[in-house]
């Protein structure tokens, strides 16, 4: 059964937000005078800390503990989610709804996920955000919430169409334009804020120097730390100019791991000197740009702390280096506390306490909020944590809420959603940016651009990985539709990421009827049957164009292919741009932001950073 309450602001026909008067009364008379608009340092001098400290002094200890947590919750509505979401909330959190979560634990933030059914469409997201803010503001001494999500663009996005989706970080790195990174942040930030989301866990500030990195890869702007730093700073200014807190992640740098910290505990073997010259550079750039929050990494970094603790729980890394040496005084947030990398060494009751002792402010998504919340409370009662230590973090969190204008206006309106999210201007900007990212790596005999007259019938085959959130997919279908729109006669045949011999035979037979074949590749390895597929298609004598739909490293495994493009992601906007490049509607302008090593000798570079052909 749905909750019978009908005065949910998350439902059409009800007021979109509490009045300004209600908000101000609920926040004990804290006025908009403490709000700081726009960008600037994470703790601009014009914040009125005395008013924020007065707020903190009136909070109960339980409210203070809650303020440190950012939690997931299932459901599309704050008060009336579907029964399946109520059941999931009861099982994982012991509450039925977001409103009950806020009332019980007084959390300082909520994180949205597509899998938690928080992000169906922009209007619903705005209603959910308003319902969440109202539930918090109506509590005694109620405070506005930080509403966060991972909207990195590219392969990690929680809010999908009809919101504007941009190329991911490595594609932006291939475009190399700080103006484009700024535009991405500005537009994405404006759309998120219109939906009531005010903190984005982006940009990824890792320098991806390990081609085998299973968790970062194309989420990074590239392998050149200075280039990554410039793009990080530009995106930060874009987001924060739209009054959304940007988040540099994953400190102290997750770009050289061969282990995914969701499932294991990676170790970074960089020396202190390498860290300074490589990993630290983008974080310093983000801090100079006034970044509002920095997310920790669940990685071991012995050169920075030889205790064996993950960086998330490391006082030398978070307080010694990030706060002390880098001079950062904004909000520090953990990566998800449900990830294996942070749970390997300590129990779920110890992790949040140790994170706070290390210097963290926000505790993100613990596996059991009850365990984590009570552990922090118990640590204060026992004297392991002081209330003054909690107050330090809460002050940073409230400064951020004030800077974002949340004490003045926590909620949004449907009118704002309609005039901001997924507008034709925003979608056109995303298409233009994508066109500057597609990278042409191989073009033997000038095969590209493909002529509609001589190569009208195009067969599109290849890998069809699950579509990134909110994009159309599958990639073969999107490419075929885009080429058909451009005047070709294109058909799609999905062959998957591990095509069988029978599937390869079918594709080869279909190629006999085509003038050219486009094959989408996805993380090709030496033993991958995707490689066999490409070799068999090339052997037919038909012109074959490979489009690497994720990692640009695929080209090293495909020495026989006459043309190869890197698209850096299989989102619609990047695939459509690749199709326009294939058709010659736009020239390829992207340059590799990472080096591609030879497949037979990884010590040798096949294509260096900055490589890219044009027409």
XYZ file of C-alpha atoms in Angstrom, residues 28-600:
573
model
C 15.980 29.364 13.784
C 15.980 32.707 12.049
C 19.164 32.121 10.083
C 18.743 34.581 7.253
C 19.908 34.671 3.682
C 22.620 37.054 4.785
C 24.863 34.064 5.416
C 24.374 32.736 1.900
C 27.217 33.276 -0.521
C 26.254 33.040 -4.173
C 28.387 31.812 -7.040
C 31.909 30.477 -6.940
C 34.797 31.294 -4.679
C 36.694 29.560 -1.966
C 35.097 26.738 -0.059
C 34.959 28.932 3.028
C 34.444 32.468 1.707
C 35.096 35.138 4.302
C 31.590 36.562 3.966
C 30.071 33.493 5.653
C 28.762 34.456 9.045
C 30.293 31.655 11.087
C 28.863 33.070 14.312
C 25.317 32.396 13.090
C 26.276 28.905 11.983
C 27.955 28.214 15.342
C 24.802 29.426 17.085
C 22.812 26.874 15.074
C 25.239 24.120 16.061
C 25.032 25.102 19.741
C 21.266 24.462 19.679
C 21.568 20.974 18.112
C 21.268 17.832 20.198
C 24.136 15.343 20.046
C 21.923 12.967 18.040
C 21.207 15.722 15.500
C 24.913 16.445 15.211
C 25.701 12.791 14.516
C 22.990 12.646 11.857
C 24.293 15.768 10.122
C 27.508 13.890 9.253
C 25.753 11.178 7.216
C 24.724 11.123 3.546
C 22.444 8.139 2.946
C 20.742 6.279 0.121
C 17.006 5.693 0.304
C 14.698 3.781 -2.042
C 11.760 5.399 -3.791
C 10.613 8.080 -6.197
C 8.705 9.997 -3.486
C 9.768 11.179 -0.046
C 6.546 10.056 1.619
C 4.708 7.702 -0.759
C 7.161 5.352 -2.512
C 6.089 2.108 -4.146
C 5.609 -0.900 -1.863
C 8.755 -2.605 -3.224
C 10.771 0.471 -2.207
C 9.135 0.562 1.229
C 10.126 -3.096 1.656
C 13.719 -2.366 0.569
C 13.937 0.583 2.985
C 12.604 -1.514 5.869
C 15.101 -4.261 5.119
C 18.190 -2.057 4.724
C 17.475 1.021 6.858
C 14.600 0.108 9.170
C 12.378 2.937 7.914
C 9.641 3.020 5.284
C 10.362 6.309 3.482
C 12.879 9.104 3.017
C 10.806 11.272 5.338
C 11.020 8.608 8.080
C 14.782 8.242 7.489
C 15.237 11.982 8.008
C 13.001 12.072 11.093
C 14.762 9.099 12.731
C 18.410 9.862 11.936
C 18.388 13.590 11.061
C 20.815 12.925 8.205
C 22.613 15.875 6.633
C 22.349 14.564 3.086
C 20.720 12.089 0.704
C 22.366 10.449 -2.313
C 20.299 9.572 -5.409
C 20.763 6.409 -7.472
C 18.888 5.131 -10.503
C 18.810 1.621 -8.964
C 17.152 3.060 -5.840
C 14.383 4.404 -8.118
C 15.161 8.019 -7.217
C 15.652 9.301 -10.752
C 12.800 8.440 -13.128
C 12.381 11.846 -14.779
C 13.203 15.505 -14.042
C 9.777 16.475 -12.661
C 9.693 13.477 -10.336
C 13.261 14.186 -9.168
C 12.318 17.779 -8.322
C 9.265 16.561 -6.381
C 11.392 14.027 -4.486
C 13.973 16.711 -3.661
C 11.271 19.074 -2.415
C 9.694 16.307 -0.330
C 13.070 15.511 1.230
C 13.814 19.162 2.030
C 10.358 19.657 3.505
C 10.679 16.537 5.669
C 13.919 17.905 7.098
C 12.837 21.525 7.515
C 9.713 20.483 9.400
C 11.773 18.741 12.102
C 12.605 20.650 15.304
C 15.679 22.782 14.452
C 15.271 21.494 10.907
C 18.055 22.099 8.408
C 18.147 21.922 4.605
C 19.844 18.843 3.138
C 22.683 18.353 0.707
C 21.078 16.287 -2.064
C 23.808 14.558 -4.031
C 24.393 12.220 -6.936
C 27.133 10.876 -9.221
C 26.525 12.803 -12.443
C 29.977 12.437 -13.996
C 28.596 12.116 -17.560
C 29.892 9.479 -19.937
C 29.608 6.035 -18.375
C 28.577 7.178 -14.856
C 25.291 9.078 -14.763
C 22.357 8.782 -12.389
C 20.009 11.218 -14.129
C 19.244 10.213 -17.717
C 17.211 11.519 -20.604
C 15.503 13.933 -21.056
C 18.215 15.699 -19.018
C 21.230 16.759 -21.072
C 23.948 14.089 -21.141
C 27.489 15.103 -22.051
C 30.573 13.164 -23.132
C 32.516 11.665 -20.237
C 35.788 12.918 -18.818
C 38.216 11.109 -21.150
C 36.264 12.365 -24.165
C 36.476 15.903 -22.757
C 40.189 15.222 -22.301
C 40.406 14.302 -25.994
C 38.688 17.579 -26.874
C 41.151 19.370 -24.615
C 38.962 22.463 -24.269
C 38.649 24.130 -20.868
C 35.773 26.172 -22.345
C 33.912 22.924 -23.095
C 34.596 21.599 -19.577
C 33.289 24.870 -18.130
C 30.158 24.685 -20.335
C 29.547 21.073 -19.279
C 29.729 22.035 -15.602
C 27.602 25.142 -16.041
C 24.793 23.396 -17.956
C 24.853 20.152 -15.975
C 24.937 22.164 -12.748
C 21.981 24.312 -13.794
C 19.938 21.205 -14.666
C 20.830 19.385 -11.437
C 20.008 22.441 -9.331
C 16.655 22.802 -11.125
C 15.870 19.229 -10.021
C 16.831 20.008 -6.427
C 20.242 18.285 -6.551
C 22.862 20.571 -5.032
C 26.013 18.419 -4.688
C 27.578 16.473 -7.564
C 30.261 13.844 -6.999
C 32.200 15.059 -10.040
C 34.689 15.754 -11.577
C 36.822 12.637 -11.375
C 40.281 14.078 -10.677
C 42.285 10.870 -11.018
C 45.170 10.723 -13.507
C 44.628 7.477 -15.410
C 48.125 6.143 -16.056
C 47.212 2.449 -15.886
C 45.474 1.086 -19.016
C 44.327 -1.918 -16.944
C 42.527 0.290 -14.385
C 39.138 -1.433 -13.990
C 37.350 1.290 -12.015
C 38.545 4.658 -13.385
C 39.648 4.416 -17.038
C 37.495 6.690 -19.208
C 36.096 8.375 -16.067
C 39.439 10.235 -15.943
C 40.300 13.203 -18.179
C 43.561 11.472 -19.120
C 47.154 10.653 -18.241
C 48.724 14.148 -18.316
C 48.344 15.632 -14.803
C 48.521 19.265 -15.956
C 45.861 18.734 -18.633
C 43.673 16.888 -16.118
C 44.134 19.734 -13.621
C 43.062 22.397 -16.128
C 39.882 20.474 -17.012
C 39.085 19.702 -13.362
C 39.362 23.414 -12.476
C 37.174 24.441 -15.430
C 34.442 21.929 -14.609
C 34.519 22.976 -10.936
C 33.987 26.629 -11.912
C 31.116 25.585 -14.182
C 29.281 23.535 -11.573
C 29.811 25.960 -8.730
C 28.803 28.920 -10.906
C 25.448 27.118 -11.167
C 25.316 26.719 -7.361
C 26.023 23.015 -7.274
C 28.885 21.824 -5.074
C 31.492 20.037 -7.188
C 33.492 17.141 -5.713
C 37.035 16.201 -6.731
C 37.575 12.455 -6.366
C 39.203 10.117 -5.370
C 41.853 11.634 -3.083
C 44.819 11.018 -2.962
C 44.465 9.545 -6.497
C 42.934 6.332 -7.867
C 44.415 6.471 -11.384
C 47.039 3.728 -11.119
C 45.140 0.749 -9.744
C 44.547 -2.666 -11.232
C 41.980 -3.498 -8.505
C 38.435 -2.147 -8.264
C 37.966 -0.724 -4.752
C 34.276 -1.687 -4.881
C 35.380 -5.323 -4.616
C 38.950 -5.268 -3.267
C 41.591 -3.143 -1.551
C 43.921 -1.542 -4.120
C 47.484 -0.565 -3.276
C 49.138 2.418 -5.004
C 52.895 1.979 -5.185
C 53.795 5.533 -6.289
C 56.606 7.225 -4.407
C 55.936 10.491 -2.595
C 57.711 12.311 -5.459
C 55.562 10.649 -8.123
C 52.445 11.496 -6.117
C 53.451 15.172 -5.987
C 54.123 15.334 -9.734
C 51.205 13.171 -10.872
C 48.264 12.414 -8.570
C 48.325 15.612 -6.502
C 48.279 18.025 -9.454
C 44.526 17.907 -10.310
C 43.527 18.103 -6.627
C 45.703 21.194 -6.178
C 44.030 22.681 -9.282
C 40.576 21.922 -7.894
C 41.461 23.496 -4.553
C 42.762 26.631 -6.307
C 39.451 26.776 -8.197
C 37.580 26.801 -4.867
C 36.254 23.234 -4.896
C 33.463 22.707 -2.377
C 34.070 19.036 -1.548
C 36.712 16.352 -1.993
C 35.982 12.609 -1.903
C 38.408 10.090 -0.410
C 39.647 6.872 -1.999
C 39.505 3.428 -0.390
C 43.091 2.712 -1.422
C 46.304 1.928 0.392
C 49.075 4.437 -0.410
C 52.164 3.314 1.562
C 54.339 6.265 0.498
C 51.840 8.641 2.132
C 50.853 6.408 5.085
C 52.555 3.063 5.770
C 50.009 1.916 8.380
C 48.117 -0.260 5.909
C 44.928 1.791 6.419
C 42.868 2.993 3.450
C 43.232 6.712 2.650
C 39.618 7.224 3.823
C 40.732 6.286 7.363
C 44.192 7.900 7.250
C 44.935 10.897 9.486
C 48.345 11.446 7.804
C 46.669 11.629 4.357
C 43.467 13.543 5.134
C 44.575 15.839 7.943
C 48.335 15.878 7.399
C 48.422 16.224 3.609
C 44.984 17.369 2.394
C 44.219 19.794 5.226
C 47.789 20.656 6.253
C 49.982 20.634 3.157
C 47.339 21.375 0.511
C 45.581 23.889 2.758
C 42.093 22.570 2.032
C 39.360 23.540 4.498
C 36.251 22.539 2.536
C 34.105 19.459 3.033
C 35.803 16.043 2.908
C 33.452 13.173 2.076
C 34.182 9.460 2.055
C 33.555 7.320 -0.971
C 30.726 4.876 -0.274
C 31.301 3.072 3.035
C 29.638 0.000 1.531
C 32.641 -0.605 -0.763
C 34.934 -3.535 0.019
C 38.102 -1.401 -0.043
C 37.145 0.359 3.199
C 35.625 -2.696 4.922
C 38.598 -5.058 4.512
C 40.469 -4.154 7.685
C 37.838 -2.865 10.146
C 34.209 -3.613 11.017
C 31.342 -1.412 9.873
C 31.067 0.019 13.395
C 34.701 1.178 13.431
C 34.933 2.625 9.917
C 32.827 5.805 10.474
C 34.581 6.584 13.771
C 38.035 6.123 12.241
C 37.036 8.231 9.208
C 36.038 11.116 11.478
C 39.273 10.749 13.464
C 41.173 10.884 10.157
C 39.553 14.199 9.221
C 36.450 13.317 7.206
C 33.293 15.495 7.408
C 30.630 13.530 5.518
C 30.122 9.764 5.873
C 28.637 8.422 2.651
C 26.203 5.532 2.378
C 27.235 3.114 5.152
C 25.997 -0.467 4.652
C 23.993 -0.158 7.893
C 23.118 3.387 8.914
C 21.957 2.162 12.323
C 25.304 0.515 13.061
C 27.326 3.489 11.790
C 25.181 6.198 13.447
C 25.162 4.435 16.816
C 28.915 3.794 16.599
C 29.612 7.523 16.195
C 27.232 8.348 19.043
C 28.916 5.753 21.270
C 32.371 7.113 20.376
C 31.339 10.547 21.640
C 29.862 9.096 24.831
C 33.057 7.120 25.458
C 35.307 10.118 24.768
C 36.980 8.569 21.712
C 35.476 11.409 19.677
C 34.765 14.823 21.199
C 31.649 16.818 20.478
C 33.997 19.643 19.448
C 35.403 17.378 16.708
C 31.864 16.807 15.381
C 31.218 20.554 15.525
C 34.235 21.201 13.262
C 32.782 18.990 10.525
C 29.245 20.274 10.986
C 30.501 23.854 10.605
C 32.077 22.961 7.257
C 28.859 21.224 6.151
C 26.704 24.194 7.189
C 29.091 26.635 5.508
C 28.578 24.693 2.302
C 24.795 24.682 2.706
C 24.917 28.434 3.308
C 27.174 29.048 0.319
C 24.742 27.118 -1.883
C 21.897 29.341 -0.683
C 19.996 26.433 0.881
C 19.003 28.360 4.001
C 17.376 30.896 1.711
C 15.849 28.507 -0.807
C 16.173 24.763 -0.366
C 13.479 23.771 -2.844
C 12.808 24.101 -6.534
C 9.758 24.479 -8.777
C 8.301 22.563 -11.701
C 8.500 25.750 -13.787
C 12.245 25.834 -13.222
C 12.560 22.198 -14.316
C 10.600 22.891 -17.507
C 12.658 25.915 -18.517
C 16.071 24.425 -17.617
C 16.336 20.659 -18.040
C 17.104 19.184 -21.464
C 16.422 22.372 -23.394
C 17.220 22.414 -27.147
C 20.101 24.823 -26.435
C 21.606 22.503 -23.832
C 21.253 19.414 -26.041
C 22.841 21.248 -28.976
C 25.768 22.291 -26.767
C 26.331 18.650 -25.777
C 26.336 17.592 -29.457
C 28.823 20.334 -30.384
C 31.146 19.375 -27.527
C 30.955 15.682 -28.492
C 31.974 16.496 -32.071
C 35.250 17.929 -30.757
C 36.126 14.729 -28.880
C 35.949 11.864 -31.433
C 39.510 10.736 -32.173
C 40.584 9.202 -35.499
C 43.502 6.804 -34.900
C 43.758 4.827 -38.159
C 42.601 5.789 -41.669
C 44.384 3.703 -44.299
C 43.946 4.834 -47.883
C 41.609 7.639 -46.829
C 38.729 5.213 -46.213
C 37.063 7.857 -44.048
C 34.986 9.881 -44.463
C 32.745 7.177 -45.868
C 31.003 8.076 -49.122
C 27.248 7.535 -49.268
C 27.548 6.940 -53.019
C 30.151 4.180 -52.948
C 29.400 2.728 -49.488
C 25.681 3.255 -48.979
C 24.832 -0.094 -47.375
C 26.461 -0.224 -43.934
C 26.362 -3.143 -41.523
C 26.865 -2.140 -37.863
C 28.003 -5.005 -35.624
C 29.768 -5.285 -32.319
C 29.597 -5.159 -28.578
C 26.406 -3.960 -26.947
C 27.277 -3.393 -23.284
C 24.380 -2.338 -21.088
C 23.566 1.271 -21.897
C 24.837 3.866 -19.416
C 22.017 5.309 -17.307
C 19.371 7.144 -19.215
C 20.753 6.768 -22.721
C 18.971 4.940 -25.517
C 21.254 2.071 -26.485
C 22.219 -0.451 -27.566
C 25.329 1.050 -29.222
C 24.940 -0.864 -32.495
C 21.362 0.383 -32.795
C 22.276 3.989 -31.964
C 25.118 3.994 -34.522
C 22.935 2.407 -37.213
C 20.124 4.903 -36.604
C 22.543 7.835 -36.686
C 24.121 6.656 -39.971
C 20.668 6.121 -41.497
C 19.747 9.689 -40.521
C 22.892 10.836 -42.318
C 21.766 9.211 -45.583
C 23.221 5.693 -45.368
C 21.213 2.491 -45.339
C 22.431 0.991 -42.097
C 21.409 -2.188 -40.280
C 22.448 -3.325 -36.807
C 23.545 -6.790 -35.740
C 24.554 -7.132 -32.102
C 27.450 -9.547 -31.640
C 28.151 -8.888 -27.943
C 31.363 -8.483 -25.975
C 32.319 -12.177 -26.393
C 30.942 -13.282 -29.767
C 30.685 -17.056 -30.291
C 31.956 -18.758 -33.456
C 28.359 -19.003 -34.711
C 27.769 -15.280 -34.063
C 30.985 -14.404 -35.901
C 29.912 -16.586 -38.867
C 26.561 -14.786 -38.929
C 28.246 -11.362 -38.972
C 30.648 -12.427 -41.737
C 27.710 -13.713 -43.818
C 25.834 -10.422 -43.285
C 28.922 -8.447 -44.326
C 28.760 -10.024 -47.793
C 25.641 -7.949 -48.436
C 27.138 -4.647 -47.184
C 29.330 -1.986 -48.792
C 31.104 -1.297 -45.486
C 31.099 -2.612 -41.927
C 31.242 -0.574 -38.722
C 32.217 -2.651 -35.675
C 31.841 -1.353 -32.124
C 34.589 -2.718 -29.867
C 34.586 -2.811 -26.063
C 37.777 -3.448 -24.046
C 39.396 -5.805 -26.544
C 42.093 -8.109 -25.135
C 44.599 -10.396 -26.843
C 42.355 -13.404 -26.280
C 39.037 -11.642 -26.948
C 36.763 -13.110 -29.615
C 35.983 -9.487 -30.533
C 39.476 -9.508 -32.077
C 38.603 -12.642 -34.066
C 35.404 -10.949 -35.257
C 37.295 -7.917 -36.579
C 39.955 -10.088 -38.280
C 37.292 -12.230 -39.972
C 35.406 -9.144 -41.166
C 38.604 -7.559 -42.549
C 39.292 -10.858 -44.401
C 35.995 -10.483 -46.315
C 37.549 -7.581 -48.222
C 34.800 -5.210 -47.130
C 36.003 -1.888 -45.676
C 35.892 -2.181 -41.881
C 35.724 0.770 -39.477
C 36.257 0.006 -35.786
C 34.747 2.328 -33.178
C 36.213 1.791 -29.697
C 33.159 2.529 -27.552
C 35.013 2.579 -24.229
C 38.791 2.412 -23.875
C 40.909 3.830 -26.702
C 43.450 1.056 -26.015
C 41.413 -1.306 -28.267
C 43.249 -0.045 -31.358
C 46.472 -1.791 -30.237
C 44.713 -5.181 -30.484
C 43.372 -4.507 -34.001
C 46.433 -4.147 -36.277
C 44.569 -5.234 -39.417
C 41.681 -2.771 -39.250
C 41.861 -0.047 -41.956
C 40.049 2.628 -39.932
C 39.620 3.105 -36.190
C 37.939 5.778 -34.078
C 37.909 6.277 -30.319
C 34.553 7.427 -28.896
C 35.448 7.002 -25.174
C 31.890 6.002 -24.221
C 28.818 4.316 -25.632
C 26.419 7.079 -24.657
C 24.138 8.419 -27.410
C 25.834 11.802 -27.641
C 29.271 10.264 -28.297
C 28.017 7.581 -30.701
C 26.091 10.158 -32.746
C 29.218 12.311 -32.926
C 31.244 9.294 -34.125
C 28.627 8.668 -36.830
C 28.915 12.283 -38.017
C 32.700 11.875 -38.210
C 32.347 8.616 -40.186
C 29.963 10.366 -42.593
C 32.242 13.383 -42.967
C 29.706 15.829 -41.552
C 32.382 16.943 -39.089
C 36.144 16.533 -39.096
C 37.688 14.408 -36.344
C 39.345 16.813 -33.913
C 39.979 14.735 -30.780
C 43.545 13.985 -29.654
C 44.456 11.052 -27.403
C 44.545 12.159 -23.746
C 46.301 8.879 -22.823
C 49.099 6.985 -24.561
C 48.271 3.685 -26.256
C 50.984 1.042 -25.794
C 51.803 -1.691 -28.290
C 49.956 -4.943 -27.639
C 53.073 -7.071 -28.244
